[in-house]
Short mmCIF file of C-alpha atoms in Angstrom, two decimals:
data_model
loop_
_atom_site.label_atom_id
_atom_site.label_comp_id
_atom_site.label_asym_id
_atom_site.label_seq_id
_atom_site.Cartn_x
_atom_site.Cartn_y
_atom_site.Cartn_z
CA MET A 710 -52.20 42.15 -15.94
CA ALA A 711 -48.63 40.94 -16.07
CA GLU A 712 -48.81 37.36 -14.62
CA PHE A 713 -45.80 36.44 -11.65
CA SER A 714 -44.68 33.73 -10.64
CA PRO A 715 -46.47 32.07 -7.25
CA TYR A 716 -42.97 32.00 -5.83
CA LEU A 717 -42.40 35.63 -6.34
CA ASN A 718 -43.06 38.17 -3.30
CA PRO A 719 -46.65 39.06 -3.58
CA ASP A 720 -45.95 42.96 -2.19
CA TRP A 721 -43.84 43.25 -4.78
CA PRO A 722 -43.68 40.51 -7.85
CA ASP A 723 -42.62 43.51 -10.34
CA ALA A 724 -39.34 44.77 -9.01
CA VAL A 725 -36.02 45.15 -10.96
CA TRP A 726 -33.63 43.10 -8.36
CA ASP A 727 -30.33 44.46 -8.66
CA VAL A 728 -27.97 42.40 -6.69
CA SER A 729 -23.56 43.06 -5.21
CA GLY A 730 -21.32 40.70 -5.90
CA ALA A 731 -20.04 40.89 -9.38
CA PHE A 732 -16.58 39.35 -9.38
CA VAL A 733 -17.06 38.22 -5.81
CA ASN A 734 -19.26 36.06 -5.22
CA ASP A 735 -20.30 34.75 -8.60
CA ARG A 736 -20.09 31.01 -8.35
CA GLU A 737 -23.08 31.62 -5.99
CA LEU A 738 -25.15 34.66 -7.45
CA VAL A 739 -25.22 32.18 -10.61
CA ALA A 740 -26.37 29.07 -8.78
CA PHE A 741 -29.65 31.51 -6.77
CA TYR A 742 -30.46 32.71 -10.54
CA ASP A 743 -30.16 28.84 -11.79
CA PHE A 744 -31.51 27.53 -8.36
CA CYS A 745 -35.12 30.18 -9.02
CA LYS A 746 -34.98 29.99 -12.90
CA LEU A 747 -35.06 25.58 -13.35
CA LEU A 748 -37.09 25.35 -10.01
CA LEU A 749 -39.51 28.14 -9.96
CA HIS A 750 -39.49 28.97 -13.32
CA PHE A 751 -38.90 32.98 -12.85
CA GLU A 752 -35.42 35.51 -12.81
CA PRO A 753 -34.92 36.40 -9.34
CA PHE A 754 -32.76 39.24 -10.36
CA ASN A 755 -31.96 41.04 -13.05
CA ILE A 756 -28.84 43.15 -12.40
CA VAL A 757 -25.81 42.24 -10.63
CA HIS A 758 -23.02 45.05 -9.55
CA GLY A 759 -19.44 45.34 -8.78
CA ALA A 760 -16.18 45.75 -9.57
CA PRO A 761 -12.30 44.00 -8.79
CA LEU A 762 -9.93 46.09 -7.02
CA CYS A 763 -8.70 48.62 -9.44
CA THR A 764 -8.15 52.32 -9.02
CA TRP A 765 -11.48 53.14 -10.48
CA ASN A 766 -13.52 50.71 -7.41
CA SER A 767 -14.22 52.74 -3.87
CA GLY A 768 -15.60 50.04 -2.93
CA ARG A 769 -15.34 47.36 0.24
CA VAL A 770 -13.32 44.07 -1.46
CA LEU A 771 -11.37 42.17 0.51
CA LYS A 772 -7.85 40.99 -0.24
CA HIS A 773 -9.00 37.92 0.36
CA LEU A 774 -11.43 37.90 -2.48
CA MET A 775 -9.36 39.21 -4.84
CA CYS A 776 -9.60 37.66 -8.49
CA ASP A 777 -8.01 37.03 -11.90
CA ALA A 778 -8.45 38.48 -15.04
CA GLU A 779 -9.79 34.79 -16.08
CA GLN A 780 -11.95 34.67 -13.29
CA MET A 781 -13.64 38.21 -14.15
CA ARG A 782 -14.11 36.77 -17.81
CA ALA A 783 -15.28 33.57 -16.65
CA ALA A 784 -17.81 35.92 -14.18
CA GLY A 785 -18.83 38.40 -17.10
CA LEU A 786 -19.81 35.00 -19.48
CA GLU A 787 -21.57 33.65 -17.42
CA TYR A 788 -23.29 36.56 -16.98
CA GLU A 789 -24.13 37.24 -20.30
CA GLN A 790 -25.31 34.00 -21.34
CA ARG A 791 -28.39 34.28 -18.66
CA ARG A 792 -28.65 37.73 -19.66
CA ILE A 793 -27.74 39.97 -16.51
CA ALA A 794 -26.96 43.14 -16.58
CA LEU A 795 -23.53 44.07 -15.38
CA TYR A 796 -23.09 47.42 -13.51
CA TYR A 797 -19.42 48.21 -12.85
CA THR A 798 -19.01 49.95 -9.32
CA PHE A 799 -16.48 52.73 -10.25
CA THR A 800 -17.01 54.72 -7.66
CA ASN A 801 -13.59 56.66 -6.78
CA LEU A 802 -14.18 60.14 -6.01
CA ASN A 803 -10.75 61.10 -6.89
CA LEU A 804 -10.40 59.75 -9.90
CA THR A 805 -8.39 62.56 -12.89
CA GLU A 806 -7.93 61.93 -17.03
CA ALA A 807 -4.96 60.34 -16.23
CA HIS A 808 -6.86 57.80 -14.04
CA THR A 809 -8.56 57.17 -17.09
CA LYS A 810 -5.88 55.21 -18.83
CA ASP A 811 -6.11 52.03 -16.57
CA THR A 812 -5.95 48.84 -18.23
CA LEU A 813 -7.63 46.51 -16.44
CA GLY A 814 -11.01 49.53 -16.09
CA ASN A 815 -10.91 50.02 -19.24
CA ALA A 816 -10.50 46.20 -20.48
CA LEU A 817 -13.66 45.69 -18.10
CA LEU A 818 -15.03 48.56 -20.48
CA THR A 819 -14.64 46.96 -23.58
CA PHE A 820 -15.70 43.68 -22.26
CA ALA A 821 -19.56 45.13 -20.92
CA ARG A 822 -19.77 46.94 -24.56
CA ASN A 823 -18.67 43.78 -26.33
CA HIS A 824 -21.35 41.04 -24.35
CA ASN A 825 -24.43 43.43 -23.44
CA PRO A 826 -27.46 41.09 -24.79
CA THR A 827 -29.23 43.26 -22.83
CA LYS A 828 -28.56 46.56 -24.11
CA ARG A 829 -28.24 47.47 -19.50
CA ASN A 830 -25.00 46.80 -18.91
CA ALA A 831 -23.82 50.15 -17.18
CA VAL A 832 -21.37 52.00 -15.15
CA ILE A 833 -22.22 53.26 -11.85
CA LEU A 834 -19.59 56.88 -11.03
CA ALA A 835 -19.08 59.53 -8.97
CA SER A 836 -15.93 61.05 -11.05
CA ASP A 837 -16.62 63.54 -13.51
CA ALA A 838 -12.89 62.81 -15.48
CA LEU A 839 -14.29 59.09 -15.52
CA TYR A 840 -18.33 60.10 -16.99
CA LYS A 841 -16.64 61.87 -19.71
CA HIS A 842 -14.60 58.84 -20.75
CA VAL A 843 -16.91 56.48 -20.84
CA ARG A 844 -19.70 58.97 -22.40
CA SER A 845 -17.00 59.44 -25.31
CA ASN A 846 -15.21 55.85 -26.19
CA PHE A 847 -17.91 53.88 -24.37
CA PRO A 848 -21.12 55.23 -25.42
CA GLU A 849 -22.88 51.93 -25.76
CA LEU A 850 -23.03 51.36 -21.52
CA ARG A 851 -25.31 53.22 -19.69
CA VAL A 852 -23.83 55.39 -17.00
CA VAL A 853 -25.64 55.77 -13.14
CA SER A 854 -24.64 58.41 -10.66
CA SER A 855 -23.68 57.20 -7.09
CA ILE A 856 -24.91 57.33 -3.84
CA LEU A 857 -21.16 58.46 -3.68
CA LYS A 858 -21.30 61.61 -5.85
CA ILE A 859 -24.62 62.95 -4.61
CA THR A 860 -22.92 62.06 -0.96
CA ASN A 861 -19.71 64.11 -1.45
CA SER A 862 -20.93 66.74 -3.66
CA GLY A 863 -23.70 67.85 -0.63
CA GLY A 864 -26.74 66.74 -2.79
CA LYS A 865 -28.77 65.47 0.24
CA GLY A 866 -32.60 66.49 0.44
CA LYS A 867 -31.90 68.30 -2.52
CA LEU A 868 -34.74 67.96 -5.25
CA ASP A 869 -32.91 70.29 -7.66
CA VAL A 870 -29.41 68.59 -7.13
CA TYR A 871 -31.53 64.87 -8.34
CA LYS A 872 -33.36 66.57 -11.23
CA ARG A 873 -29.56 67.52 -12.65
CA LEU A 874 -28.13 64.39 -12.15
CA ALA A 875 -31.66 62.91 -14.25
CA GLU A 876 -30.78 64.99 -17.03
CA GLN A 877 -26.83 63.83 -17.36
CA TYR A 878 -27.40 60.14 -16.38
CA ASP A 879 -29.67 57.36 -17.82
CA GLU A 880 -30.41 56.56 -13.49
CA VAL A 881 -29.77 57.95 -10.53
CA MET A 882 -29.29 56.39 -7.16
CA VAL A 883 -30.96 57.83 -3.82
CA HIS A 884 -29.19 59.20 -1.09
CA PRO A 885 -29.99 56.35 1.61
CA ASP A 886 -31.25 59.24 3.85
CA ASP A 887 -33.59 59.78 1.50
CA VAL A 888 -34.66 56.93 0.49
CA LEU A 889 -37.37 57.61 3.50
CA ASN A 890 -37.68 61.11 2.44
CA TYR A 891 -41.08 60.20 0.87
CA ASP A 892 -41.62 64.60 0.22
CA LEU A 893 -38.46 64.36 -1.53
CA LEU A 894 -39.48 60.74 -3.30
CA GLU A 895 -42.74 62.29 -4.30
CA GLN A 896 -41.81 65.33 -6.39
CA ILE A 897 -38.93 62.73 -8.38
CA GLU A 898 -39.90 62.72 -11.91
CA ASP A 899 -39.23 59.06 -13.55
CA LYS A 900 -38.83 56.74 -10.67
CA GLU A 901 -38.28 53.70 -12.86
CA ARG A 902 -34.57 56.09 -13.35
CA HIS A 903 -34.04 56.23 -9.66
CA ILE A 904 -32.68 53.24 -7.58
CA LEU A 905 -33.24 52.82 -4.05
CA LEU A 906 -31.15 51.23 -1.81
CA VAL A 907 -33.26 48.74 0.57
CA ASN A 908 -30.71 46.97 2.57
CA GLU A 909 -28.19 49.63 3.81
CA TYR A 910 -26.54 48.67 7.33
CA CYS A 911 -25.53 51.84 8.16
CA ILE A 912 -26.58 54.50 10.15
CA ARG A 913 -28.97 57.01 9.57
CA HIS A 914 -28.05 60.21 9.38
CA CYS A 915 -24.11 59.40 9.32
CA PRO A 916 -22.52 61.91 9.27
CA LEU A 917 -19.37 59.77 8.90
CA ARG A 918 -20.38 58.85 5.00
CA PRO A 919 -18.49 61.44 3.23
CA TYR A 920 -15.29 61.18 5.20
CA HIS A 921 -16.05 57.29 4.54
CA TYR A 922 -16.89 57.66 0.93
CA SER A 923 -12.78 59.49 0.27
CA SER A 924 -11.63 57.33 2.60
CA LEU A 925 -12.49 54.43 0.84
CA SER A 926 -11.52 56.34 -2.89
CA ALA A 927 -8.23 57.35 -1.47
CA LEU A 928 -7.46 53.42 -0.21
CA ALA A 929 -8.45 52.35 -3.56
CA LEU A 930 -5.27 54.55 -4.88
CA ASN A 931 -3.08 52.82 -2.39
CA PHE A 932 -4.63 49.39 -1.42
CA PHE A 933 -1.53 48.18 0.10
CA GLY A 934 -0.08 51.55 1.57
CA HIS A 935 -3.42 53.29 2.80
CA ASP A 936 -3.17 54.22 6.65
CA SER A 937 -6.96 54.36 7.82
CA SER A 938 -6.16 54.78 11.33
CA ASP A 939 -8.08 57.72 11.30
CA PHE A 940 -11.31 56.86 9.97
CA ASP A 941 -11.21 53.92 12.13
CA ALA A 942 -10.53 56.01 14.97
CA ARG A 943 -13.60 57.55 13.72
CA GLN A 944 -15.68 54.92 13.84
CA GLU A 945 -15.53 53.98 16.88
CA THR A 946 -17.52 57.07 18.25
CA ASN A 947 -19.03 56.76 15.45
CA GLY A 948 -22.38 54.48 16.86
CA CYS A 949 -21.10 52.01 13.86
CA LYS A 950 -20.36 49.47 15.54
CA HIS A 951 -22.81 49.43 18.77
CA LEU A 952 -25.39 47.05 18.69
CA GLY A 953 -27.38 48.61 20.84
CA THR A 954 -27.43 52.56 18.10
CA LEU A 955 -27.66 50.47 14.93
CA LEU A 956 -30.67 48.15 16.26
CA THR A 957 -32.80 51.02 18.36
CA HIS A 958 -31.22 54.20 18.40
CA PRO A 959 -34.39 56.57 17.22
CA LYS A 960 -32.04 58.58 14.55
CA HIS A 961 -29.26 56.38 13.62
CA SER A 962 -30.92 52.93 14.30
CA VAL A 963 -29.51 50.71 10.55
CA LEU A 964 -31.15 51.74 7.16
CA ALA A 965 -32.70 48.49 6.32
CA LEU A 966 -35.38 48.95 5.53
CA THR A 967 -38.66 47.14 6.56
CA THR A 968 -41.53 45.11 4.12
CA ALA A 969 -44.02 48.43 4.83
CA GLU A 970 -41.31 51.02 3.96
CA ILE A 971 -40.26 48.84 0.83
CA LYS A 972 -44.26 48.04 -0.04
CA ARG A 973 -44.65 52.63 0.47
CA LEU A 974 -41.69 52.84 -1.91
CA ARG A 975 -43.13 50.22 -5.12
CA ASP A 976 -46.92 52.06 -4.55
CA MET A 977 -45.34 55.54 -5.37
CA GLY A 978 -43.93 54.24 -8.68
CA PHE A 979 -40.29 53.06 -7.72
CA ARG A 980 -39.22 49.51 -9.23
CA HIS A 981 -35.35 49.08 -9.42
CA PHE A 982 -34.15 48.54 -5.62
CA LYS A 983 -30.57 47.88 -4.67
CA LEU A 984 -29.12 45.20 -3.04
CA GLN A 985 -25.24 45.58 -1.15
CA GLY A 986 -22.95 43.54 0.21
CA ARG A 987 -19.93 44.61 -0.32
CA GLY A 988 -17.45 43.98 2.00
CA HIS A 989 -18.65 40.91 3.46
CA ALA A 990 -16.13 37.88 3.78
CA ASN A 991 -18.76 34.89 1.59
CA ALA A 992 -21.84 35.90 -0.09
CA SER A 993 -23.92 34.49 2.83
CA ALA A 994 -25.83 37.99 3.73
CA VAL A 995 -26.55 38.38 -0.34
CA LEU A 996 -27.90 35.06 -0.40
CA PHE A 997 -30.39 35.99 2.66
CA ASP A 998 -31.78 38.74 1.32
CA LEU A 999 -32.13 37.53 -1.99
CA LEU A 1000 -34.38 34.75 -0.03
CA ARG A 1001 -35.66 36.83 2.10
CA LEU A 1002 -36.75 40.05 -0.28
CA VAL A 1003 -37.65 37.80 -3.58
CA LEU A 1004 -39.36 34.94 -2.39
CA ARG A 1005 -42.68 34.61 -1.53
CA HIS A 1006 -43.06 33.76 2.74
CA ASP A 1007 -44.72 31.15 4.37
CA GLY A 1008 -47.71 31.34 5.50
CA ALA A 1009 -49.65 30.49 9.16
CA ASP A 1010 -50.28 26.66 7.79
CA GLU A 1011 -47.64 25.95 5.31
CA ASN A 1012 -43.76 25.48 4.78
CA ALA A 1013 -43.27 25.33 1.08
CA MET A 1014 -41.36 28.24 0.87
CA HIS A 1015 -39.28 27.16 4.25
CA ALA A 1016 -38.84 23.51 1.99
CA ILE A 1017 -37.31 25.45 -1.26
CA CYS A 1018 -35.21 27.78 0.66
CA GLN A 1019 -33.77 24.26 2.94
CA ARG A 1020 -33.11 22.82 -0.69
CA PHE A 1021 -31.27 26.09 -2.38
CA TRP A 1022 -28.89 25.93 0.77
CA GLU A 1023 -28.37 21.73 0.17
CA SER A 1024 -27.51 22.67 -3.39
CA ILE A 1025 -24.23 24.94 -3.05
CA LEU A 1026 -22.87 22.86 -0.69
CA PRO A 1027 -19.74 21.06 -1.50
CA HIS A 1028 -20.75 17.45 -2.69
CA GLN A 1029 -19.73 15.15 0.83
CA GLN A 1030 -17.39 12.43 -0.38
CA ALA A 1031 -19.42 9.15 1.24
#
């Protein structure tokens, strides 16, 4: 039986954690990784996903978090040094063959191919055109079917769709609503090749989700000229911004999973858990979820883990001048 660090959360010590923040929160993620590796003697996450602002991306990249080419390269080298796999979120739904010539996107694919010590670097995809491009020109990289693909192709809740995607892709993202569809999940084969999002803060059974993803893809193709007023108006009546809906609605409360729900998924055989964090103004939310999920919790009469968390937060604060 494998031995695990006493500092790991005992509910899922063998989990593969896949963390958002590549090219946005790199400094903080590297600091957390090094803190756990050097002080607690375990690796807190295995994969970091994300993408800079480019036509292939369909994430919520904030304008003030855009990085330049040297910063992207530096971040990639930091992850390579620590043998952390890079998963690019190139999930734009609206890409055509013409878009596959994007200079920045291809440069990032080349980097991932050439700096791939784990042989696990991957591309999360929603576009068939980009899928063909990656498979043909970068066969060393693994491909992952994105939430956007299964959402906007009407695959939610359909076992045959998951089976077909598992035949085509190396890994498959499960639709957030299906993460609690236990009857469906029990029938999925190769559970370790299916990725479950555990901290989704959008509402359950969101009717706006497909339109939201389409809107994000259109935004990436026209970042400074895109008109988002229609989506904003729809969101106002969707419950996304209503605290009562998010926390207490019996059908539409947030999809962030409880400890009992994650344990049930782990006991079913799932191991690859994804933490989203795109669109946040800083790394605090991602770090909070890492501390909450990866580390064990204090018992009733101890405060060791509380002290360790406090030491981490203090370690990443800027040094104050005397």
